[in-house]
Amino acid sequence: MTNRSSPELPDVFTQAEILVQALPHMQRYDQQVVVIKYGGHAMGDASAAEDFAEDVVLLEQSGVRPIVVHGGGPQIGGMLKRLGIESEFQAGLRVTDKATVEVVEMVLAGAINKQIVGTIAAEGGHAIGLCGKDGNMVTARKVTRSVIDPATNEEKAVDLGFVGEPQRVNRAVLDAVLGAELIPVLAPVAPGEDGATYNINADTFAGAIAGAMRAKRLLLLTDVPGVLDKNKELLPELTIDECRRLIADGTITGGMIPKVETCIYALEQGVEGVVILDGKVSHSVLLELYTDHGAGTLITR
């Protein structure tokens, strides 16, 4: 039985006011698809993982149709090390040979995926773990990259092995899962037309899913507050044109470039807005969606 004895009245009224302030935001996202890319610090910390699961369950209970896409780079690296498999990186991506992709699939579509499903279940949600292979949800194509050879200063192609990017997304499985009021938890592993298994960057995978589902929001949880200016101050809102200009002038650099490019792709596919936000902030998903405050950088067309 709930304990209703003599609560602190100011706290009760504060809680009620918070709920009232959240109402228009809840109405805005009612029955809308929100894709959340989950990874980084939040995935490795038990308390942060619990907060994230609570956010996802609350979203689903309040009428949102959340889809979770997760990464797992550190966990993959740890397993490869334990198995004595050397990791090689080229053009910022892990070179994935046959032995490595088997470990990637085991860790992403197995251990991590089911751990997240279990954490959501522990908070009262009903989640189902899937990957791009299930129901032919995602078909991948091999990624091609090039680097500048420092010896010759010439551009040369790099073979990344079984590293892919989404070529097609079939939304039938996701529509069925959401229709059954389940929360899809997706591992970024997918088959190619050649029958091989490909490891896909989780941000890229989430962007393709959000585009195919015409999501209201795509949230990319990261380890930084959002997109920063040259003084390391948060830029709360950006447009596609502003993002391209900031990449061109060197404000957006390094690993933030592919994240922002994923945002641009998703917006061009019909997603209404994309947010890069800090997954280390407690309940950052709820702060972004259900308050006026927001929790990162909102990028729109």
CSV table of C-alpha atoms in Angstrom, one decimal:
chain,number,residue,atom,x,y,z
A,1,MET,CA,0.0,0.0,0.0
A,2,THR,CA,1.2,3.5,-0.8
A,3,ASN,CA,2.2,5.5,2.2
A,4,ARG,CA,0.0,8.7,2.1
A,5,SER,CA,0.6,9.9,5.6
A,6,SER,CA,1.4,13.5,6.2
A,7,PRO,CA,3.5,14.4,3.2
A,8,GLU,CA,5.3,17.7,3.1
A,9,LEU,CA,2.7,20.0,1.5
A,10,PRO,CA,5.1,22.3,-0.4
A,11,ASP,CA,6.7,19.2,-2.0
A,12,VAL,CA,3.4,17.8,-3.0
A,13,PHE,CA,2.4,21.1,-4.7
A,14,THR,CA,5.8,21.3,-6.4
A,15,GLN,CA,5.4,17.9,-7.8
A,16,ALA,CA,1.9,18.7,-9.1
A,17,GLU,CA,3.2,21.9,-10.7
A,18,ILE,CA,6.0,19.9,-12.4
A,19,LEU,CA,3.5,17.5,-13.8
A,20,VAL,CA,1.3,20.4,-15.1
A,21,GLN,CA,4.3,22.0,-16.7
A,22,ALA,CA,5.1,18.7,-18.4
A,23,LEU,CA,1.6,18.3,-19.8
A,24,PRO,CA,2.0,20.3,-23.1
A,25,HIS,CA,5.2,18.4,-23.8
A,26,MET,CA,3.5,15.1,-23.2
A,27,GLN,CA,0.7,16.1,-25.6
A,28,ARG,CA,3.3,17.1,-28.2
A,29,TYR,CA,4.9,13.6,-28.2
A,30,ASP,CA,1.8,11.5,-27.7
A,31,GLN,CA,1.9,8.5,-30.1
A,32,GLN,CA,5.0,9.9,-31.7
A,33,VAL,CA,8.1,7.8,-32.4
A,34,VAL,CA,11.3,8.9,-30.5
A,35,VAL,CA,14.5,7.1,-31.4
A,36,ILE,CA,17.2,7.1,-28.6
A,37,LYS,CA,20.8,6.2,-29.3
A,38,TYR,CA,22.1,4.9,-26.0
A,39,GLY,CA,25.8,4.4,-25.2
A,40,GLY,CA,28.9,5.9,-23.7
A,41,HIS,CA,29.1,6.6,-19.9
A,42,ALA,CA,25.4,5.9,-19.2
A,43,MET,CA,25.7,2.3,-20.4
A,44,GLY,CA,28.6,1.5,-18.2
A,45,ASP,CA,27.2,2.8,-14.9
A,46,ALA,CA,24.5,0.9,-13.1
A,47,SER,CA,22.8,4.0,-11.6
A,48,ALA,CA,22.8,5.8,-14.9
A,49,ALA,CA,21.5,2.7,-16.7
A,50,GLU,CA,18.6,2.6,-14.1
A,51,ASP,CA,17.8,6.3,-14.7
A,52,PHE,CA,17.8,5.7,-18.5
A,53,ALA,CA,15.5,2.7,-18.1
A,54,GLU,CA,13.1,4.7,-15.9
A,55,ASP,CA,13.0,7.5,-18.6
A,56,VAL,CA,12.2,5.0,-21.4
A,57,VAL,CA,9.4,3.3,-19.4
A,58,LEU,CA,7.9,6.7,-18.4
A,59,LEU,CA,7.9,7.8,-22.0
A,60,GLU,CA,6.2,4.6,-23.1
A,61,GLN,CA,3.6,4.9,-20.3
A,62,SER,CA,2.9,8.5,-21.2
A,63,GLY,CA,2.1,7.7,-24.9
A,64,VAL,CA,5.5,8.0,-26.6
A,65,ARG,CA,6.6,5.2,-28.8
A,66,PRO,CA,10.3,4.9,-27.9
A,67,ILE,CA,12.9,2.9,-29.9
A,68,VAL,CA,16.3,2.3,-28.3
A,69,VAL,CA,19.4,1.8,-30.4
A,70,HIS,CA,22.6,0.9,-28.4
A,71,GLY,CA,26.3,0.8,-29.0
A,72,GLY,CA,28.9,-1.1,-27.2
A,73,GLY,CA,32.4,-0.2,-28.4
A,74,PRO,CA,34.1,-0.5,-24.9
A,75,GLN,CA,32.5,-3.8,-24.2
A,76,ILE,CA,33.5,-5.1,-27.6
A,77,GLY,CA,37.0,-4.0,-27.0
A,78,GLY,CA,37.1,-5.7,-23.6
A,79,MET,CA,35.8,-9.0,-25.0
A,80,LEU,CA,38.3,-8.9,-27.9
A,81,LYS,CA,41.1,-8.3,-25.4
A,82,ARG,CA,40.0,-11.2,-23.2
A,83,LEU,CA,39.9,-13.5,-26.3
A,84,GLY,CA,43.3,-12.3,-27.4
A,85,ILE,CA,42.1,-10.7,-30.7
A,86,GLU,CA,44.0,-7.6,-31.6
A,87,SER,CA,41.9,-4.5,-32.6
A,88,GLU,CA,43.1,-2.3,-35.5
A,89,PHE,CA,41.6,1.1,-36.3
A,90,GLN,CA,41.7,2.8,-39.7
A,91,ALA,CA,40.0,6.2,-40.5
A,92,GLY,CA,38.5,6.2,-37.0
A,93,LEU,CA,36.7,2.9,-37.4
A,94,ARG,CA,37.5,-0.6,-36.1
A,95,VAL,CA,38.8,-2.9,-38.8
A,96,THR,CA,36.4,-5.9,-38.4
A,97,ASP,CA,37.6,-9.2,-39.7
A,98,LYS,CA,35.6,-12.4,-39.6
A,99,ALA,CA,36.7,-13.3,-36.0
A,100,THR,CA,36.0,-9.8,-34.8
A,101,VAL,CA,32.5,-9.5,-36.3
A,102,GLU,CA,31.5,-12.8,-34.6
A,103,VAL,CA,32.5,-11.2,-31.3
A,104,VAL,CA,30.8,-8.0,-32.2
A,105,GLU,CA,27.5,-9.8,-32.9
A,106,MET,CA,27.9,-11.9,-29.7
A,107,VAL,CA,28.4,-8.8,-27.5
A,108,LEU,CA,26.0,-6.4,-29.2
A,109,ALA,CA,23.1,-8.6,-30.2
A,110,GLY,CA,23.6,-10.9,-27.2
A,111,ALA,CA,25.0,-9.7,-23.8
A,112,ILE,CA,24.5,-5.9,-24.1
A,113,ASN,CA,21.1,-6.1,-25.8
A,114,LYS,CA,19.6,-8.5,-23.3
A,115,GLN,CA,21.1,-6.5,-20.4
A,116,ILE,CA,19.3,-3.4,-21.5
A,117,VAL,CA,16.0,-5.3,-22.1
A,118,GLY,CA,16.4,-6.7,-18.5
A,119,THR,CA,17.0,-3.3,-17.0
A,120,ILE,CA,13.9,-1.9,-18.7
A,121,ALA,CA,11.9,-4.9,-17.5
A,122,ALA,CA,13.2,-4.2,-13.9
A,123,GLU,CA,11.6,-0.8,-14.1
A,124,GLY,CA,8.2,-2.2,-15.2
A,125,GLY,CA,8.6,-1.9,-19.0
A,126,HIS,CA,8.1,-4.4,-21.7
A,127,ALA,CA,11.0,-4.4,-24.1
A,128,ILE,CA,12.1,-6.8,-26.9
A,129,GLY,CA,15.7,-7.1,-28.1
A,130,LEU,CA,16.3,-7.2,-31.8
A,131,CYS,CA,19.1,-6.5,-34.4
A,132,GLY,CA,19.1,-5.6,-38.0
A,133,LYS,CA,18.9,-9.2,-39.0
A,134,ASP,CA,15.5,-9.8,-37.4
A,135,GLY,CA,12.7,-9.7,-40.0
A,136,ASN,CA,15.2,-8.3,-42.5
A,137,MET,CA,14.8,-5.0,-40.7
A,138,VAL,CA,18.1,-3.5,-42.0
A,139,THR,CA,20.2,-4.4,-45.0
A,140,ALA,CA,23.8,-3.2,-44.9
A,141,ARG,CA,26.3,-2.4,-47.4
A,142,LYS,CA,30.1,-2.4,-46.9
A,143,VAL,CA,31.6,0.9,-45.9
A,144,THR,CA,34.4,2.3,-48.0
A,145,ARG,CA,36.8,4.8,-46.5
A,146,SER,CA,40.0,6.4,-47.7
A,147,VAL,CA,43.0,8.0,-45.8
A,148,ILE,CA,46.0,10.1,-46.8
A,149,ASP,CA,49.2,8.0,-46.9
A,150,PRO,CA,51.7,10.1,-44.9
A,151,ALA,CA,54.6,8.7,-47.0
A,152,THR,CA,53.3,9.6,-50.4
A,153,ASN,CA,50.6,12.2,-49.4
A,154,GLU,CA,48.3,10.3,-51.7
A,155,GLU,CA,44.7,9.1,-51.0
A,156,LYS,CA,44.4,5.4,-50.6
A,157,ALA,CA,41.4,3.1,-50.0
A,158,VAL,CA,41.1,1.3,-46.6
A,159,ASP,CA,39.5,-2.1,-46.3
A,160,LEU,CA,37.6,-2.1,-43.0
A,161,GLY,CA,36.4,-5.6,-43.4
A,162,PHE,CA,32.9,-6.3,-42.1
A,163,VAL,CA,32.0,-2.7,-41.3
A,164,GLY,CA,28.8,-1.6,-42.9
A,165,GLU,CA,26.2,1.2,-43.1
A,166,PRO,CA,22.5,0.9,-43.6
A,167,GLN,CA,21.4,0.5,-47.2
A,168,ARG,CA,17.7,-0.2,-46.6
A,169,VAL,CA,15.4,-0.2,-43.6
A,170,ASN,CA,12.2,-2.3,-43.6
A,171,ARG,CA,9.9,-0.8,-40.9
A,172,ALA,CA,7.4,-3.7,-40.8
A,173,VAL,CA,8.9,-5.4,-37.8
A,174,LEU,CA,9.2,-2.1,-35.8
A,175,ASP,CA,5.6,-1.2,-36.7
A,176,ALA,CA,4.4,-4.5,-35.4
A,177,VAL,CA,6.5,-4.3,-32.2
A,178,LEU,CA,5.3,-0.7,-31.4
A,179,GLY,CA,1.7,-1.8,-32.3
A,180,ALA,CA,2.0,-4.4,-29.6
A,181,GLU,CA,3.1,-1.7,-27.1
A,182,LEU,CA,6.6,-3.2,-26.7
A,183,ILE,CA,9.8,-1.2,-26.6
A,184,PRO,CA,12.3,-2.2,-29.3
A,185,VAL,CA,15.9,-2.4,-28.2
A,186,LEU,CA,18.1,-2.6,-31.3
A,187,ALA,CA,21.7,-3.8,-31.8
A,188,PRO,CA,23.4,-2.2,-34.8
A,189,VAL,CA,24.3,-5.5,-36.6
A,190,ALA,CA,22.8,-6.3,-40.0
A,191,PRO,CA,23.2,-8.6,-43.0
A,192,GLY,CA,24.5,-7.5,-46.4
A,193,GLU,CA,23.1,-8.6,-49.7
A,194,ASP,CA,26.1,-10.9,-49.8
A,195,GLY,CA,24.9,-12.8,-46.8
A,196,ALA,CA,27.8,-11.5,-44.5
A,197,THR,CA,27.2,-9.9,-41.1
A,198,TYR,CA,28.2,-6.2,-40.8
A,199,ASN,CA,29.0,-4.1,-37.8
A,200,ILE,CA,27.3,-0.7,-38.1
A,201,ASN,CA,28.1,2.5,-36.1
A,202,ALA,CA,25.3,2.9,-33.6
A,203,ASP,CA,24.8,6.6,-34.4
A,204,THR,CA,24.5,5.8,-38.1
A,205,PHE,CA,22.1,2.9,-37.4
A,206,ALA,CA,19.9,5.1,-35.2
A,207,GLY,CA,19.8,7.8,-37.8
A,208,ALA,CA,18.6,5.4,-40.5
A,209,ILE,CA,16.0,3.9,-38.1
A,210,ALA,CA,14.7,7.4,-37.2
A,211,GLY,CA,14.5,8.4,-40.9
A,212,ALA,CA,12.6,5.3,-41.9
A,213,MET,CA,10.2,5.7,-39.0
A,214,ARG,CA,9.8,9.5,-39.6
A,215,ALA,CA,10.5,10.0,-35.9
A,216,LYS,CA,9.5,13.1,-34.1
A,217,ARG,CA,12.9,13.2,-32.3
A,218,LEU,CA,16.2,11.4,-32.6
A,219,LEU,CA,18.2,11.7,-29.4
A,220,LEU,CA,21.9,10.9,-29.5
A,221,LEU,CA,23.2,10.4,-26.0
A,222,THR,CA,26.9,11.2,-25.8
A,223,ASP,CA,29.6,11.9,-23.2
A,224,VAL,CA,29.6,15.7,-23.9
A,225,PRO,CA,26.9,18.4,-23.3
A,226,GLY,CA,26.2,18.8,-27.0
A,227,VAL,CA,27.7,20.8,-29.8
A,228,LEU,CA,30.2,23.3,-28.5
A,229,ASP,CA,31.4,26.6,-30.0
A,230,LYS,CA,35.1,27.5,-30.2
A,231,ASN,CA,35.0,28.8,-26.6
A,232,LYS,CA,33.7,25.3,-25.5
A,233,GLU,CA,30.2,26.8,-24.7
A,234,LEU,CA,27.1,24.8,-25.5
A,235,LEU,CA,25.2,25.8,-28.7
A,236,PRO,CA,21.6,25.1,-27.7
A,237,GLU,CA,20.1,25.2,-31.2
A,238,LEU,CA,21.4,24.9,-34.7
A,239,THR,CA,20.1,24.5,-38.3
A,240,ILE,CA,21.5,22.2,-41.0
A,241,ASP,CA,23.1,25.2,-42.7
A,242,GLU,CA,24.7,26.4,-39.5
A,243,CYS,CA,26.0,22.9,-38.8
A,244,ARG,CA,27.6,22.7,-42.3
A,245,ARG,CA,29.2,26.1,-41.7
A,246,LEU,CA,30.6,25.1,-38.3
A,247,ILE,CA,32.1,21.9,-39.8
A,248,ALA,CA,33.7,24.0,-42.6
A,249,ASP,CA,35.2,26.6,-40.3
A,250,GLY,CA,36.6,23.9,-37.9
A,251,THR,CA,34.3,24.6,-34.9
A,252,ILE,CA,32.9,21.1,-35.2
A,253,THR,CA,35.8,18.6,-35.3
A,254,GLY,CA,36.8,15.0,-34.6
A,255,GLY,CA,34.1,12.5,-33.6
A,256,MET,CA,31.4,15.2,-33.5
A,257,ILE,CA,31.5,15.5,-37.3
A,258,PRO,CA,30.0,12.1,-38.0
A,259,LYS,CA,27.4,12.6,-35.3
A,260,VAL,CA,26.3,15.9,-36.8
A,261,GLU,CA,26.3,14.4,-40.3
A,262,THR,CA,24.0,11.6,-39.0
A,263,CYS,CA,21.7,14.4,-37.6
A,264,ILE,CA,21.7,16.1,-41.0
A,265,TYR,CA,20.9,12.8,-42.8
A,266,ALA,CA,18.0,12.0,-40.3
A,267,LEU,CA,16.5,15.5,-40.8
A,268,GLU,CA,16.7,15.2,-44.5
A,269,GLN,CA,14.8,11.9,-44.2
A,270,GLY,CA,11.9,13.6,-42.4
A,271,VAL,CA,12.8,13.5,-38.7
A,272,GLU,CA,11.5,16.7,-37.1
A,273,GLY,CA,14.4,17.4,-34.8
A,274,VAL,CA,17.6,15.8,-33.6
A,275,VAL,CA,19.2,16.4,-30.2
A,276,ILE,CA,22.8,15.7,-29.2
A,277,LEU,CA,22.8,15.5,-25.4
A,278,ASP,CA,24.9,14.4,-22.4
A,279,GLY,CA,24.0,10.9,-21.3
A,280,LYS,CA,25.9,11.5,-18.0
A,281,VAL,CA,23.2,13.9,-16.8
A,282,SER,CA,20.6,12.1,-14.7
A,283,HIS,CA,17.3,11.7,-16.6
A,284,SER,CA,18.6,13.7,-19.5
A,285,VAL,CA,16.0,12.2,-21.8
A,286,LEU,CA,13.1,13.5,-19.7
A,287,LEU,CA,14.8,16.9,-19.3
A,288,GLU,CA,15.0,17.2,-23.1
A,289,LEU,CA,11.5,16.0,-24.0
A,290,TYR,CA,9.3,17.0,-21.0
A,291,THR,CA,10.8,20.4,-19.8
A,292,ASP,CA,11.3,23.8,-21.3
A,293,HIS,CA,15.0,23.6,-20.2
A,294,GLY,CA,16.2,21.0,-22.7
A,295,ALA,CA,19.4,19.1,-22.2
A,296,GLY,CA,21.7,19.5,-25.3
A,297,THR,CA,21.9,20.9,-28.8
A,298,LEU,CA,18.7,20.7,-30.9
A,299,ILE,CA,19.3,20.6,-34.6
A,300,THR,CA,16.4,21.3,-37.0
A,301,ARG,CA,16.0,21.9,-40.7
